[in-house]
Structures are given as structure tokens and as C-alpha cells.
Amino acid sequence: DAGVTQSPTHLIKTRGQQVTLRCSPKSGHDTVSWYQQALGQGPQFIFQYYEEEERQRGNFPDRFSGHQFPNYSSELNVNALLLGDSALYLCASSQRDGYGYTFGSGTRLTVV
Amino acid sequence: GQQVMQIPQYQHVQEGEDFTTYCNSSTTLSNIQWYKQRPGGHPVFLIQLVKSGEVKKQKRLTFQFGEAKKNSSLHITATQTTDVGTYFCAGRETSYDKVIFGPGTSLSVIP
């Protein structure tokens, strides 16, 4: 039973560039949530996708956008990267009622 | 907006000692979840509490949800080196709401 798969594992980008992160949820899960985790801090909620629509959004600017595909996989896009966007980006999948998230191993994004 | 706080931020214990971390929400929660993140790893779901005053045990771990459903605690009895990591509580205001994480309590266990 595959868990949550995220790609790439590491990424280095330059300020102003754009990045796309990908997530395949655990089998049987239909809801994907994205979190940003800075070093030494708790995960910060970015947004959640269900039925290919953004259902919930945290306090992140419009530079952060996403998409969910019919097979429940998801992408996180960040435009006009800033140094402060450097963090671990975590994808979490669940069933709609969210009993316990299953997290992927994350994508470590470094903006230079 | 909803805020979730945890204390302490760090805890260093001798192996065999007990450990407790406390979680408080600014709003009443529908449920609360606990996660463990090992150094360099990702959060791993431990448990979810739903009912007011609920207490659940997993081996040496005891989880409690407050009567007002605004606070929770995790107690580890007789810590082991395998308990090292950061423990996060995470709450949601409704069943389908976003899950908001606390800042975590980092546990170090001295052998």
C-alpha cells in the first residue's frame, strides 16, 4: 500500500523563479492538503483540495496556487519566489473527514 | 483566526523519566490530532481525540482532550531514546475544516 509520494525531494531555485511541486496521495484518499514547514516550526496550512477544487486556504499570498487532478494527485505552484519561501513543503492526504493525515516525506525548497 | 499553542517548546529528560506536553487552542475544537516528527522526517499521525474529556492510551503514551475541547495533553511514561522527536498537536474547528498545527514540543532523551 503506497503512502504519499512527493517529488522532487530537493530543489534549489533563484529568487523570482517559479516552482511546481507534486504529490500523489495514499491509495483510498481523496483529499490533499499542503503545508509549509520552516526549520524548527510547526507545519503552516497553505490550502486543501477536494474534488479538484480548493476548499480551504490559509494565510498565504496568491503566489501560492494549486491544482488537483481527477486521480486525486495534486500540484503546488509558487510564483515569484522569495528567499522566505525556503522551507520543507509537505503534502498530506486523507479521506474527506480527515481522520489522521498521512504525510509525504516533503520537498525541501531552497531559494537563493 | 484559530491559533494552537504548545508548551514547553523544548524538553530534555533522562531516559526513564516521564514527559508531558500541553496544547491549547484559542477556539473550541471539533477534534484534536497528535503527530510525531523524528529529526529529518515528516509528521506521523499518532491519534485523534473527539469527545470532551476523552482519554486514550497507546502503550506508554496517554492522550487527553479537555472538557471544554480547547486543550489537550500528551504524557509519555518512562521515556526511551526512541521517543526522541517533535510532538505536534493539531486541531480543527469542524469536521471538514483545515487542520491547524501547533508549534510543537521537541523532546530530547538523554541515555
mmCIF file of C-alpha atoms in Angstrom:
data_model
loop_
_atom_site.group_PDB
_atom_site.id
_atom_site.type_symbol
_atom_site.label_atom_id
_atom_site.label_comp_id
_atom_site.label_asym_id
_atom_site.label_seq_id
_atom_site.Cartn_x
_atom_site.Cartn_y
_atom_site.Cartn_z
ATOM 1 C CA ASP A 1 0.000 0.000 0.000
ATOM 2 C CA ALA A 2 1.770 3.102 -1.265
ATOM 3 C CA GLY A 3 1.874 6.044 1.054
ATOM 4 C CA VAL A 4 2.071 9.664 -0.017
ATOM 5 C CA THR A 5 4.660 10.340 -2.703
ATOM 6 C CA GLN A 6 6.167 13.772 -3.241
ATOM 7 C CA SER A 7 8.537 14.973 -5.912
ATOM 8 C CA PRO A 8 11.120 16.263 -6.153
ATOM 9 C CA THR A 9 12.753 15.643 -2.771
ATOM 10 C CA HIS A 10 15.053 18.631 -3.020
ATOM 11 C CA LEU A 11 15.008 21.735 -5.176
ATOM 12 C CA ILE A 12 17.152 24.854 -5.465
ATOM 13 C CA LYS A 13 15.653 27.897 -7.185
ATOM 14 C CA THR A 14 16.620 31.512 -7.709
ATOM 15 C CA ARG A 15 14.583 34.438 -6.440
ATOM 16 C CA GLY A 16 11.840 35.392 -8.869
ATOM 17 C CA GLN A 17 11.583 31.942 -10.412
ATOM 18 C CA GLN A 18 8.564 29.696 -10.337
ATOM 19 C CA VAL A 19 8.351 26.171 -8.929
ATOM 20 C CA THR A 20 5.925 23.251 -9.148
ATOM 21 C CA LEU A 21 5.797 20.541 -6.501
ATOM 22 C CA ARG A 22 3.899 17.299 -6.964
ATOM 23 C CA CYS A 23 2.049 14.930 -4.683
ATOM 24 C CA SER A 24 0.400 11.558 -5.129
ATOM 25 C CA PRO A 25 -1.921 10.724 -2.224
ATOM 26 C CA LYS A 26 -2.202 7.460 -0.380
ATOM 27 C CA SER A 27 -4.438 4.897 -2.059
ATOM 28 C CA GLY A 28 -8.041 5.435 -0.984
ATOM 29 C CA HIS A 29 -7.534 9.079 -0.021
ATOM 30 C CA ASP A 30 -9.355 11.813 -1.932
ATOM 31 C CA THR A 31 -8.287 14.967 -0.093
ATOM 32 C CA VAL A 32 -4.893 16.646 -0.330
ATOM 33 C CA SER A 33 -3.600 19.372 1.966
ATOM 34 C CA TRP A 34 -0.368 21.303 1.542
ATOM 35 C CA TYR A 35 1.738 22.637 4.379
ATOM 36 C CA GLN A 36 4.865 24.766 4.605
ATOM 37 C CA GLN A 37 7.249 23.949 7.429
ATOM 38 C CA ALA A 38 10.107 26.305 8.206
ATOM 39 C CA LEU A 39 13.015 24.962 10.225
ATOM 40 C CA GLY A 40 12.086 24.467 13.860
ATOM 41 C CA GLN A 41 8.443 25.404 13.361
ATOM 42 C CA GLY A 42 5.142 23.623 13.013
ATOM 43 C CA PRO A 43 3.566 22.977 9.614
ATOM 44 C CA GLN A 44 1.636 26.004 8.324
ATOM 45 C CA PHE A 45 -1.536 25.265 6.347
ATOM 46 C CA ILE A 46 -1.427 26.501 2.748
ATOM 47 C CA PHE A 47 -4.569 25.024 1.195
ATOM 48 C CA GLN A 48 -6.648 21.892 0.801
ATOM 49 C CA TYR A 49 -8.077 20.274 -2.321
ATOM 50 C CA TYR A 50 -11.069 18.011 -2.612
ATOM 51 C CA GLU A 51 -12.953 17.056 -5.780
ATOM 52 C CA GLU A 52 -10.480 19.110 -7.803
ATOM 53 C CA GLU A 53 -11.413 22.326 -6.016
ATOM 54 C CA GLU A 54 -9.634 24.433 -3.414
ATOM 55 C CA ARG A 55 -11.788 24.005 -0.298
ATOM 56 C CA GLN A 56 -9.791 25.773 2.380
ATOM 57 C CA ARG A 57 -6.955 28.272 2.274
ATOM 58 C CA GLY A 58 -4.520 29.511 4.868
ATOM 59 C CA ASN A 59 -2.830 32.894 5.114
ATOM 60 C CA PHE A 60 -0.647 32.582 2.056
ATOM 61 C CA PRO A 61 -0.461 35.061 -0.833
ATOM 62 C CA ASP A 62 -1.836 34.415 -4.300
ATOM 63 C CA ARG A 63 1.672 33.494 -5.421
ATOM 64 C CA PHE A 64 0.813 30.097 -3.966
ATOM 65 C CA SER A 65 -1.632 28.187 -6.111
ATOM 66 C CA GLY A 66 -2.540 24.594 -6.624
ATOM 67 C CA HIS A 67 -4.404 22.020 -8.563
ATOM 68 C CA GLN A 68 -5.918 18.619 -8.014
ATOM 69 C CA PHE A 69 -6.321 16.130 -10.828
ATOM 70 C CA PRO A 70 -9.084 13.537 -11.377
ATOM 71 C CA ASN A 71 -6.792 10.822 -9.969
ATOM 72 C CA TYR A 72 -6.546 12.900 -6.726
ATOM 73 C CA SER A 73 -2.907 13.809 -7.255
ATOM 74 C CA SER A 74 -2.029 17.432 -6.660
ATOM 75 C CA GLU A 75 0.427 20.167 -7.545
ATOM 76 C CA LEU A 76 1.588 23.190 -5.600
ATOM 77 C CA ASN A 77 2.844 26.135 -7.636
ATOM 78 C CA VAL A 78 4.738 29.061 -6.226
ATOM 79 C CA ASN A 79 5.440 32.106 -8.422
ATOM 80 C CA ALA A 80 7.940 34.915 -7.951
ATOM 81 C CA LEU A 81 9.926 33.014 -5.340
ATOM 82 C CA LEU A 82 11.262 34.889 -2.331
ATOM 83 C CA LEU A 83 14.089 33.900 -0.014
ATOM 84 C CA GLY A 84 11.469 33.436 2.700
ATOM 85 C CA ASP A 85 9.788 30.691 0.691
ATOM 86 C CA SER A 86 12.683 28.391 1.555
ATOM 87 C CA ALA A 87 11.129 25.604 3.609
ATOM 88 C CA LEU A 88 10.004 21.994 3.667
ATOM 89 C CA TYR A 89 6.757 21.630 1.736
ATOM 90 C CA LEU A 90 4.617 18.794 2.977
ATOM 91 C CA CYS A 91 1.714 17.146 1.256
ATOM 92 C CA ALA A 92 -0.829 15.365 3.432
ATOM 93 C CA SER A 93 -3.598 13.136 2.179
ATOM 94 C CA SER A 94 -6.718 11.954 3.913
ATOM 95 C CA GLN A 95 -10.281 10.918 3.349
ATOM 96 C CA ARG A 96 -12.786 13.780 3.344
ATOM 97 C CA ASP A 97 -13.443 13.648 7.088
ATOM 98 C CA GLY A 98 -9.714 13.898 7.669
ATOM 99 C CA TYR A 99 -9.246 11.227 10.294
ATOM 100 C CA GLY A 100 -5.500 11.438 10.543
ATOM 101 C CA TYR A 101 -3.369 12.842 7.784
ATOM 102 C CA THR A 102 -0.760 10.759 6.023
ATOM 103 C CA PHE A 103 2.197 12.956 5.175
ATOM 104 C CA GLY A 104 4.702 12.573 2.399
ATOM 105 C CA SER A 105 8.411 12.972 3.023
ATOM 106 C CA GLY A 106 8.261 16.512 1.709
ATOM 107 C CA THR A 107 10.086 18.659 -0.802
ATOM 108 C CA ARG A 108 12.941 20.727 0.575
ATOM 109 C CA LEU A 109 12.904 24.014 -1.358
ATOM 110 C CA THR A 110 15.849 26.356 -1.137
ATOM 111 C CA VAL A 111 15.587 29.802 -2.716
ATOM 112 C CA VAL A 112 18.886 31.578 -3.327
ATOM 113 C CA GLY B 1 -8.225 33.204 13.459
ATOM 114 C CA GLN B 2 -7.719 29.897 15.155
ATOM 115 C CA GLN B 3 -4.407 29.533 16.994
ATOM 116 C CA VAL B 4 -2.897 26.453 18.585
ATOM 117 C CA MET B 5 -0.158 26.798 21.176
ATOM 118 C CA GLN B 6 2.042 24.201 22.857
ATOM 119 C CA ILE B 7 4.269 24.201 25.894
ATOM 120 C CA PRO B 8 7.025 23.607 26.546
ATOM 121 C CA GLN B 9 8.908 24.370 23.347
ATOM 122 C CA TYR B 10 11.762 22.056 24.344
ATOM 123 C CA GLN B 11 12.102 19.310 26.940
ATOM 124 C CA HIS B 12 15.217 17.386 27.850
ATOM 125 C CA VAL B 13 14.675 14.320 30.021
ATOM 126 C CA GLN B 14 16.770 11.475 31.342
ATOM 127 C CA GLU B 15 15.819 8.130 29.893
ATOM 128 C CA GLY B 16 13.169 6.585 32.111
ATOM 129 C CA GLU B 17 11.689 9.905 33.210
ATOM 130 C CA ASP B 18 8.179 10.949 32.281
ATOM 131 C CA PHE B 19 7.318 13.670 29.758
ATOM 132 C CA THR B 20 4.231 15.799 29.213
ATOM 133 C CA THR B 21 3.382 18.345 26.539
ATOM 134 C CA TYR B 22 0.363 20.630 26.685
ATOM 135 C CA CYS B 23 -1.690 22.028 23.843
ATOM 136 C CA ASN B 24 -4.130 24.939 23.946
ATOM 137 C CA SER B 25 -6.447 26.267 21.268
ATOM 138 C CA SER B 26 -7.893 29.775 21.042
ATOM 139 C CA THR B 27 -11.192 28.260 19.856
ATOM 140 C CA THR B 28 -13.282 25.210 20.666
ATOM 141 C CA LEU B 29 -12.228 22.237 18.600
ATOM 142 C CA SER B 30 -14.198 19.522 16.886
ATOM 143 C CA ASN B 31 -11.283 17.170 17.331
ATOM 144 C CA ILE B 32 -7.585 17.202 18.035
ATOM 145 C CA GLN B 33 -4.846 15.115 16.488
ATOM 146 C CA TRP B 34 -1.323 14.361 17.627
ATOM 147 C CA TYR B 35 1.648 13.780 15.389
ATOM 148 C CA LYS B 36 5.288 12.848 15.918
ATOM 149 C CA GLN B 37 8.093 14.075 13.700
ATOM 150 C CA ARG B 38 11.508 12.489 14.027
ATOM 151 C CA PRO B 39 14.545 14.649 13.217
ATOM 152 C CA GLY B 40 14.805 14.950 9.439
ATOM 153 C CA GLY B 41 11.476 13.194 8.970
ATOM 154 C CA HIS B 42 7.875 14.074 8.343
ATOM 155 C CA PRO B 43 4.915 14.184 10.748
ATOM 156 C CA VAL B 44 3.401 10.792 11.534
ATOM 157 C CA PHE B 45 -0.167 10.557 12.810
ATOM 158 C CA LEU B 46 -0.469 9.162 16.324
ATOM 159 C CA ILE B 47 -4.083 9.586 17.382
ATOM 160 C CA GLN B 48 -7.287 11.631 17.144
ATOM 161 C CA LEU B 49 -9.471 12.643 20.089
ATOM 162 C CA VAL B 50 -13.062 13.704 19.522
ATOM 163 C CA LYS B 51 -15.064 13.596 22.739
ATOM 164 C CA SER B 52 -14.920 16.054 25.603
ATOM 165 C CA GLY B 53 -12.769 14.613 28.413
ATOM 166 C CA GLU B 54 -11.628 11.707 26.246
ATOM 167 C CA VAL B 55 -8.539 9.772 27.331
ATOM 168 C CA LYS B 56 -6.762 7.322 25.060
ATOM 169 C CA LYS B 57 -3.670 5.222 25.654
ATOM 170 C CA GLN B 58 -1.116 3.770 23.297
ATOM 171 C CA LYS B 59 1.366 1.699 25.282
ATOM 172 C CA ARG B 60 3.386 4.299 27.236
ATOM 173 C CA LEU B 61 1.572 7.287 25.639
ATOM 174 C CA THR B 62 -1.550 8.797 27.203
ATOM 175 C CA PHE B 63 -3.576 11.411 25.331
ATOM 176 C CA GLN B 64 -6.254 13.571 26.902
ATOM 177 C CA PHE B 65 -8.807 16.001 25.459
ATOM 178 C CA GLY B 66 -10.052 18.707 27.800
ATOM 179 C CA GLU B 67 -13.637 19.038 28.974
ATOM 180 C CA ALA B 68 -14.034 22.332 27.107
ATOM 181 C CA LYS B 69 -12.447 20.836 23.980
ATOM 182 C CA LYS B 70 -9.880 23.649 23.878
ATOM 183 C CA ASN B 71 -6.897 21.879 25.367
ATOM 184 C CA SER B 72 -5.134 18.565 25.219
ATOM 185 C CA SER B 73 -2.101 16.819 26.616
ATOM 186 C CA LEU B 74 0.265 14.009 25.731
ATOM 187 C CA HIS B 75 2.032 12.150 28.513
ATOM 188 C CA ILE B 76 4.813 9.643 27.939
ATOM 189 C CA THR B 77 5.694 7.312 30.795
ATOM 190 C CA ALA B 78 9.281 6.121 31.228
ATOM 191 C CA THR B 79 10.742 7.738 28.132
ATOM 192 C CA GLN B 80 13.025 5.807 25.824
ATOM 193 C CA THR B 81 15.526 7.051 23.238
ATOM 194 C CA THR B 82 13.058 6.021 20.547
ATOM 195 C CA ASP B 83 10.698 8.733 21.833
ATOM 196 C CA VAL B 84 13.024 11.479 20.568
ATOM 197 C CA GLY B 85 11.336 13.875 18.171
ATOM 198 C CA THR B 86 8.923 16.772 17.981
ATOM 199 C CA TYR B 87 5.345 16.224 19.065
ATOM 200 C CA PHE B 88 2.683 18.340 17.408
ATOM 201 C CA CYS B 89 -0.919 18.773 18.334
ATOM 202 C CA ALA B 90 -3.243 19.789 15.517
ATOM 203 C CA GLY B 91 -6.841 20.903 15.811
ATOM 204 C CA ARG B 92 -9.802 21.592 13.615
ATOM 205 C CA GLU B 93 -12.915 23.618 14.415
ATOM 206 C CA THR B 94 -15.294 21.488 12.361
ATOM 207 C CA SER B 95 -15.115 18.013 10.901
ATOM 208 C CA TYR B 96 -14.234 19.280 7.426
ATOM 209 C CA ASP B 97 -12.150 22.255 8.474
ATOM 210 C CA LYS B 98 -8.454 22.777 7.903
ATOM 211 C CA VAL B 99 -6.155 21.196 10.453
ATOM 212 C CA ILE B 100 -4.057 23.797 12.281
ATOM 213 C CA PHE B 101 -0.803 22.638 13.834
ATOM 214 C CA GLY B 102 0.792 23.894 16.997
ATOM 215 C CA PRO B 103 4.484 24.850 17.076
ATOM 216 C CA GLY B 104 5.445 21.519 18.613
ATOM 217 C CA THR B 105 7.398 20.327 21.628
ATOM 218 C CA SER B 106 10.848 18.977 20.897
ATOM 219 C CA LEU B 107 11.774 16.052 23.154
ATOM 220 C CA SER B 108 15.357 15.018 23.774
ATOM 221 C CA VAL B 109 16.078 11.883 25.772
ATOM 222 C CA ILE B 110 19.442 11.531 27.460
ATOM 223 C CA PRO B 111 20.544 7.866 27.689
#
